[in-house]
Amino acid sequence: MNDRSQATSDSAFVIAIDGPAASGKGTLSRRLAEEFGYAHLDTGLTYRAVGHALLQNDLPLDNEAVAVEIAKTIDLSKLDRAVLSDHAIGEAASIVAVMGSVRRALVDAQRKFSKTLPGTILDGRDIGTVVCPDANIKFYVVASPGVRAGRRFEEIVNNGGTAIYDDILRDIRTRDERDMGRKDSPLKPAGDAHLIDTSKMDIETAFQTAKAIVKKTLAV
Ligand code: C5P
């Protein structure tokens, strides 16, 4: 048993959830947050907010000095998933996410959020490795690129849009390469993360698996 299993009355219980795009980590995080009454932050939205601001103001995506000034102004209480979920914003986010100074500005805000009592769930790419390395519990959620592309495809079609599966698969592979291959805070599992593979597991089963781990840790 490690000494991180318990939150005290003045420290938040922190759950870190990492994984690639469309792995199911977002849904899992929201379900766990609801179940345990913890505050939830989708840290991808913070990178998306920077990308969105640059796109909206016709600013270049490759100017780190400009991007960091925007990153410093991001208000975590004003992140609008509906606005930020656009595909082009996700691409812009993964471009600014390679910039060290942008990451540092956003990580500062994310760490402050992680201290919210009684507990928090942060999901992203580097939560268990960089943002909250002392998290009480860490999950790393994966699924094969084909399964993830299929999920994105269905999501778009179910929302009345049109999409080409092969294009989505190519984008997912490109995003994986960028997120896993960057020098600063690459996407990878923390050594002490619980691995959840949702390739052949529905979200309900993934949720029940994670919930059991959280309950067991809280009961210690
Ligand atoms: O999760 P989401 O697709 O919204 O993230 C958008 C992009 O933001 C990711 O592809 C990744 O490049 C970046 N990101 C990151 N670190 C995080 C969360 C997201 O680099 N903790």
mmCIF file of C-alpha atoms and ligand atoms in Angstrom:
data_model
loop_
_atom_site.group_PDB
_atom_site.id
_atom_site.type_symbol
_atom_site.label_atom_id
_atom_site.label_comp_id
_atom_site.label_asym_id
_atom_site.label_seq_id
_atom_site.Cartn_x
_atom_site.Cartn_y
_atom_site.Cartn_z
ATOM 1 C CA MET A 1 0.000 0.000 0.000
ATOM 2 C CA ASN A 2 1.373 3.413 -0.819
ATOM 3 C CA ASP A 3 1.036 6.475 1.348
ATOM 4 C CA ARG A 4 -0.818 8.349 -1.415
ATOM 5 C CA SER A 5 -3.982 6.269 -1.085
ATOM 6 C CA GLN A 6 -5.742 8.634 1.276
ATOM 7 C CA ALA A 7 -6.751 12.253 0.954
ATOM 8 C CA THR A 8 -6.681 14.236 4.160
ATOM 9 C CA SER A 9 -9.223 16.871 5.086
ATOM 10 C CA ASP A 10 -6.955 19.592 3.720
ATOM 11 C CA SER A 11 -5.643 17.826 0.628
ATOM 12 C CA ALA A 12 -7.622 16.779 -2.409
ATOM 13 C CA PHE A 13 -7.912 13.174 -3.580
ATOM 14 C CA VAL A 14 -6.521 13.295 -7.121
ATOM 15 C CA ILE A 15 -7.274 10.897 -9.969
ATOM 16 C CA ALA A 16 -5.120 11.262 -13.101
ATOM 17 C CA ILE A 17 -6.449 9.842 -16.367
ATOM 18 C CA ASP A 18 -4.312 9.828 -19.515
ATOM 19 C CA GLY A 19 -4.668 8.361 -22.959
ATOM 20 C CA PRO A 20 -4.852 9.131 -26.677
ATOM 21 C CA ALA A 21 -7.764 10.753 -28.543
ATOM 22 C CA ALA A 22 -11.054 8.788 -28.507
ATOM 23 C CA SER A 23 -9.739 6.190 -26.049
ATOM 24 C CA GLY A 24 -12.786 6.734 -23.833
ATOM 25 C CA LYS A 25 -10.901 8.646 -21.121
ATOM 26 C CA GLY A 26 -13.243 11.664 -21.295
ATOM 27 C CA THR A 27 -16.408 9.666 -20.711
ATOM 28 C CA LEU A 28 -14.695 7.634 -18.009
ATOM 29 C CA SER A 29 -13.536 10.819 -16.255
ATOM 30 C CA ARG A 30 -16.992 12.387 -16.324
ATOM 31 C CA ARG A 31 -18.642 9.214 -14.993
ATOM 32 C CA LEU A 32 -16.108 8.900 -12.159
ATOM 33 C CA ALA A 33 -16.442 12.590 -11.275
ATOM 34 C CA GLU A 34 -20.204 12.199 -11.027
ATOM 35 C CA GLU A 35 -19.929 8.977 -9.033
ATOM 36 C CA PHE A 36 -17.500 10.347 -6.425
ATOM 37 C CA GLY A 37 -18.563 14.012 -6.415
ATOM 38 C CA TYR A 38 -15.151 15.272 -7.552
ATOM 39 C CA ALA A 39 -14.397 18.287 -9.751
ATOM 40 C CA HIS A 40 -13.355 17.356 -13.285
ATOM 41 C CA LEU A 41 -11.007 19.094 -15.696
ATOM 42 C CA ASP A 42 -10.543 17.972 -19.294
ATOM 43 C CA THR A 43 -7.076 19.448 -19.783
ATOM 44 C CA GLY A 44 -7.365 18.986 -23.564
ATOM 45 C CA LEU A 45 -9.824 21.880 -23.482
ATOM 46 C CA THR A 46 -7.115 24.182 -22.107
ATOM 47 C CA TYR A 47 -4.864 23.470 -25.137
ATOM 48 C CA ARG A 48 -7.913 23.751 -27.398
ATOM 49 C CA ALA A 49 -8.750 27.167 -25.900
ATOM 50 C CA VAL A 50 -5.300 28.442 -26.896
ATOM 51 C CA GLY A 51 -5.656 27.000 -30.406
ATOM 52 C CA HIS A 52 -9.147 28.484 -30.702
ATOM 53 C CA ALA A 53 -8.019 31.977 -29.686
ATOM 54 C CA LEU A 54 -5.186 31.878 -32.252
ATOM 55 C CA LEU A 55 -7.471 30.678 -35.050
ATOM 56 C CA GLN A 56 -10.174 33.183 -34.165
ATOM 57 C CA ASN A 57 -7.753 36.102 -34.287
ATOM 58 C CA ASP A 58 -5.996 34.895 -37.436
ATOM 59 C CA LEU A 59 -2.748 34.539 -35.511
ATOM 60 C CA PRO A 60 -0.015 32.105 -36.588
ATOM 61 C CA LEU A 61 -0.049 28.710 -34.838
ATOM 62 C CA ASP A 62 3.739 28.494 -34.721
ATOM 63 C CA ASN A 63 4.567 31.672 -32.773
ATOM 64 C CA GLU A 64 5.363 30.543 -29.224
ATOM 65 C CA ALA A 65 5.609 34.088 -27.799
ATOM 66 C CA VAL A 66 2.073 34.880 -28.950
ATOM 67 C CA ALA A 67 0.678 31.491 -27.887
ATOM 68 C CA VAL A 68 2.102 31.738 -24.354
ATOM 69 C CA GLU A 69 0.553 35.162 -23.760
ATOM 70 C CA ILE A 70 -2.813 33.645 -24.647
ATOM 71 C CA ALA A 71 -2.160 30.543 -22.520
ATOM 72 C CA LYS A 72 -1.613 32.801 -19.464
ATOM 73 C CA THR A 73 -5.088 34.286 -19.881
ATOM 74 C CA ILE A 74 -7.063 31.009 -20.142
ATOM 75 C CA ASP A 75 -9.875 30.913 -17.580
ATOM 76 C CA LEU A 76 -10.614 27.301 -16.619
ATOM 77 C CA SER A 77 -14.182 28.194 -15.605
ATOM 78 C CA LYS A 78 -14.976 29.399 -19.119
ATOM 79 C CA LEU A 79 -13.969 26.382 -21.211
ATOM 80 C CA ASP A 80 -16.881 25.624 -23.531
ATOM 81 C CA ARG A 81 -16.748 22.036 -24.824
ATOM 82 C CA ALA A 82 -19.376 22.695 -27.526
ATOM 83 C CA VAL A 83 -17.299 25.508 -29.026
ATOM 84 C CA LEU A 84 -13.917 23.810 -28.569
ATOM 85 C CA SER A 85 -14.749 20.327 -29.861
ATOM 86 C CA ASP A 86 -14.267 21.325 -33.511
ATOM 87 C CA HIS A 87 -11.753 19.152 -35.391
ATOM 88 C CA ALA A 88 -9.613 22.091 -36.600
ATOM 89 C CA ILE A 89 -9.314 23.354 -33.012
ATOM 90 C CA GLY A 90 -8.046 19.926 -31.908
ATOM 91 C CA GLU A 91 -5.364 20.060 -34.591
ATOM 92 C CA ALA A 92 -4.356 23.603 -33.546
ATOM 93 C CA ALA A 93 -4.264 22.422 -29.921
ATOM 94 C CA SER A 94 -1.831 19.639 -30.685
ATOM 95 C CA ILE A 95 0.443 22.113 -32.506
ATOM 96 C CA VAL A 96 0.618 24.597 -29.605
ATOM 97 C CA ALA A 97 0.938 21.674 -27.159
ATOM 98 C CA VAL A 98 4.514 21.037 -28.321
ATOM 99 C CA MET A 99 5.553 24.494 -26.999
ATOM 100 C CA GLY A 100 7.225 24.244 -23.593
ATOM 101 C CA SER A 101 6.248 27.703 -22.339
ATOM 102 C CA VAL A 102 2.599 27.162 -23.335
ATOM 103 C CA ARG A 103 2.590 23.852 -21.456
ATOM 104 C CA ARG A 104 4.101 25.453 -18.341
ATOM 105 C CA ALA A 105 1.455 28.192 -18.259
ATOM 106 C CA LEU A 106 -1.390 25.691 -18.646
ATOM 107 C CA VAL A 107 0.124 23.140 -16.252
ATOM 108 C CA ASP A 108 0.313 25.857 -13.546
ATOM 109 C CA ALA A 109 -3.441 26.438 -13.882
ATOM 110 C CA GLN A 110 -4.160 22.690 -14.028
ATOM 111 C CA ARG A 111 -2.155 22.036 -10.839
ATOM 112 C CA LYS A 112 -4.081 24.765 -8.997
ATOM 113 C CA PHE A 113 -7.337 23.156 -10.116
ATOM 114 C CA SER A 114 -6.153 19.725 -8.943
ATOM 115 C CA LYS A 115 -6.148 20.998 -5.339
ATOM 116 C CA THR A 116 -9.935 21.576 -5.291
ATOM 117 C CA LEU A 117 -11.509 19.808 -2.301
ATOM 118 C CA PRO A 118 -12.632 17.130 -1.721
ATOM 119 C CA GLY A 119 -11.097 15.695 -4.878
ATOM 120 C CA THR A 120 -10.401 16.141 -8.562
ATOM 121 C CA ILE A 121 -10.181 14.166 -11.753
ATOM 122 C CA LEU A 122 -7.944 15.534 -14.488
ATOM 123 C CA ASP A 123 -7.737 13.886 -17.869
ATOM 124 C CA GLY A 124 -5.232 14.520 -20.630
ATOM 125 C CA ARG A 125 -1.905 13.260 -21.938
ATOM 126 C CA ASP A 126 0.600 14.081 -19.166
ATOM 127 C CA ILE A 127 -1.440 14.171 -15.962
ATOM 128 C CA GLY A 128 0.077 11.121 -14.254
ATOM 129 C CA THR A 129 3.582 11.855 -15.528
ATOM 130 C CA VAL A 130 3.940 15.657 -15.259
ATOM 131 C CA VAL A 131 0.919 17.588 -13.958
ATOM 132 C CA CYS A 132 0.076 15.408 -10.934
ATOM 133 C CA PRO A 133 2.867 12.840 -10.534
ATOM 134 C CA ASP A 134 1.726 12.286 -6.921
ATOM 135 C CA ALA A 135 -1.912 11.589 -7.871
ATOM 136 C CA ASN A 136 -3.645 9.101 -5.567
ATOM 137 C CA ILE A 137 -4.714 6.967 -8.526
ATOM 138 C CA LYS A 138 -3.597 6.967 -12.163
ATOM 139 C CA PHE A 139 -5.308 5.386 -15.133
ATOM 140 C CA TYR A 140 -3.967 5.020 -18.656
ATOM 141 C CA VAL A 141 -6.796 4.407 -21.110
ATOM 142 C CA VAL A 142 -5.993 2.961 -24.535
ATOM 143 C CA ALA A 143 -7.742 1.449 -27.553
ATOM 144 C CA SER A 144 -6.466 0.459 -30.981
ATOM 145 C CA PRO A 145 -6.360 3.264 -33.605
ATOM 146 C CA GLY A 146 -9.003 1.415 -35.667
ATOM 147 C CA VAL A 147 -11.453 1.220 -32.754
ATOM 148 C CA ARG A 148 -10.871 4.891 -31.887
ATOM 149 C CA ALA A 149 -11.409 5.998 -35.492
ATOM 150 C CA GLY A 150 -14.636 3.949 -35.577
ATOM 151 C CA ARG A 151 -15.880 5.736 -32.439
ATOM 152 C CA ARG A 152 -15.133 9.184 -33.852
ATOM 153 C CA PHE A 153 -16.803 8.213 -37.136
ATOM 154 C CA GLU A 154 -19.988 7.067 -35.368
ATOM 155 C CA GLU A 155 -20.034 10.168 -33.181
ATOM 156 C CA ILE A 156 -19.916 12.460 -36.238
ATOM 157 C CA VAL A 157 -22.527 10.485 -38.177
ATOM 158 C CA ASN A 158 -24.833 10.248 -35.145
ATOM 159 C CA ASN A 159 -24.637 14.025 -34.826
ATOM 160 C CA GLY A 160 -25.859 14.368 -38.409
ATOM 161 C CA GLY A 161 -22.447 15.039 -39.974
ATOM 162 C CA THR A 162 -20.550 13.227 -42.713
ATOM 163 C CA ALA A 163 -17.092 11.735 -42.408
ATOM 164 C CA ILE A 164 -14.672 9.415 -44.168
ATOM 165 C CA TYR A 165 -13.377 6.659 -41.893
ATOM 166 C CA ASP A 166 -9.929 6.506 -43.545
ATOM 167 C CA ASP A 167 -9.431 10.251 -43.083
ATOM 168 C CA ILE A 168 -10.296 9.985 -39.396
ATOM 169 C CA LEU A 169 -7.925 7.043 -38.949
ATOM 170 C CA ARG A 170 -5.107 8.983 -40.634
ATOM 171 C CA ASP A 171 -5.735 12.010 -38.372
ATOM 172 C CA ILE A 172 -5.759 9.818 -35.263
ATOM 173 C CA ARG A 173 -2.418 8.277 -36.245
ATOM 174 C CA THR A 174 -0.900 11.704 -36.967
ATOM 175 C CA ARG A 175 -2.140 13.069 -33.624
ATOM 176 C CA ASP A 176 -0.778 9.998 -31.772
ATOM 177 C CA GLU A 177 2.623 10.437 -33.383
ATOM 178 C CA ARG A 178 2.734 14.138 -32.494
ATOM 179 C CA ASP A 179 1.555 13.580 -28.900
ATOM 180 C CA MET A 180 3.786 10.556 -28.239
ATOM 181 C CA GLY A 181 6.808 11.840 -30.133
ATOM 182 C CA ARG A 182 7.171 15.362 -28.724
ATOM 183 C CA LYS A 183 10.120 16.117 -26.449
ATOM 184 C CA ASP A 184 8.160 17.945 -23.753
ATOM 185 C CA SER A 185 5.684 15.794 -21.787
ATOM 186 C CA PRO A 186 5.035 13.083 -24.392
ATOM 187 C CA LEU A 187 1.971 10.894 -24.035
ATOM 188 C CA LYS A 188 3.012 7.740 -22.185
ATOM 189 C CA PRO A 189 1.742 5.744 -19.226
ATOM 190 C CA ALA A 190 3.096 6.613 -15.771
ATOM 191 C CA GLY A 191 4.939 3.640 -14.293
ATOM 192 C CA ASP A 192 2.285 3.263 -11.585
ATOM 193 C CA ALA A 193 -0.804 3.727 -13.823
ATOM 194 C CA HIS A 194 -3.610 1.172 -14.074
ATOM 195 C CA LEU A 195 -3.977 0.234 -17.731
ATOM 196 C CA ILE A 196 -7.517 0.104 -19.137
ATOM 197 C CA ASP A 197 -7.811 -1.140 -22.729
ATOM 198 C CA THR A 198 -11.218 -0.207 -24.142
ATOM 199 C CA SER A 199 -10.646 -1.894 -27.540
ATOM 200 C CA LYS A 200 -12.926 -4.745 -26.587
ATOM 201 C CA MET A 201 -14.541 -3.284 -23.491
ATOM 202 C CA ASP A 202 -17.599 -1.030 -23.481
ATOM 203 C CA ILE A 203 -17.553 2.180 -21.465
ATOM 204 C CA GLU A 204 -19.792 0.717 -18.764
ATOM 205 C CA THR A 205 -17.300 -2.105 -18.123
ATOM 206 C CA ALA A 206 -14.394 0.363 -18.158
ATOM 207 C CA PHE A 207 -16.270 2.552 -15.670
ATOM 208 C CA GLN A 208 -17.060 -0.367 -13.344
ATOM 209 C CA THR A 209 -13.396 -1.495 -13.468
ATOM 210 C CA ALA A 210 -12.099 1.985 -12.611
ATOM 211 C CA LYS A 211 -14.788 2.575 -9.975
ATOM 212 C CA ALA A 212 -13.792 -0.632 -8.162
ATOM 213 C CA ILE A 213 -10.147 0.519 -8.072
ATOM 214 C CA VAL A 214 -11.116 3.961 -6.710
ATOM 215 C CA LYS A 215 -13.420 2.470 -4.059
ATOM 216 C CA LYS A 216 -10.751 0.035 -2.948
ATOM 217 C CA THR A 217 -8.188 2.828 -2.639
ATOM 218 C CA LEU A 218 -10.588 5.109 -0.737
ATOM 219 C CA ALA A 219 -11.432 2.286 1.681
ATOM 220 C CA VAL A 220 -7.825 1.719 2.724
HETATM 221 O O1 C5P B 1 -7.848 15.568 -25.594
HETATM 222 P P1 C5P B 1 -7.964 16.538 -26.724
HETATM 223 O O2 C5P B 1 -8.142 15.900 -28.066
HETATM 224 O O3 C5P B 1 -9.003 17.573 -26.484
HETATM 225 O O4 C5P B 1 -6.561 17.303 -26.742
HETATM 226 C C1 C5P B 1 -6.216 18.134 -27.803
HETATM 227 C C2 C5P B 1 -4.689 18.173 -27.886
HETATM 228 O O5 C5P B 1 -4.173 18.861 -26.748
HETATM 229 C C3 C5P B 1 -4.014 16.809 -27.854
HETATM 230 O O6 C5P B 1 -3.877 16.214 -29.135
HETATM 231 C C4 C5P B 1 -2.649 17.122 -27.255
HETATM 232 O O7 C5P B 1 -1.749 17.519 -28.242
HETATM 233 C C5 C5P B 1 -2.932 18.306 -26.350
HETATM 234 N N1 C5P B 1 -2.959 17.929 -24.937
HETATM 235 C C6 C5P B 1 -1.750 17.821 -24.289
HETATM 236 N N2 C5P B 1 -1.709 17.569 -22.953
HETATM 237 C C7 C5P B 1 -2.843 17.384 -22.265
HETATM 238 C C8 C5P B 1 -4.092 17.448 -22.924
HETATM 239 C C9 C5P B 1 -4.104 17.704 -24.279
HETATM 240 O O8 C5P B 1 -0.684 17.961 -24.907
HETATM 241 N N3 C5P B 1 -2.763 17.164 -20.948
#
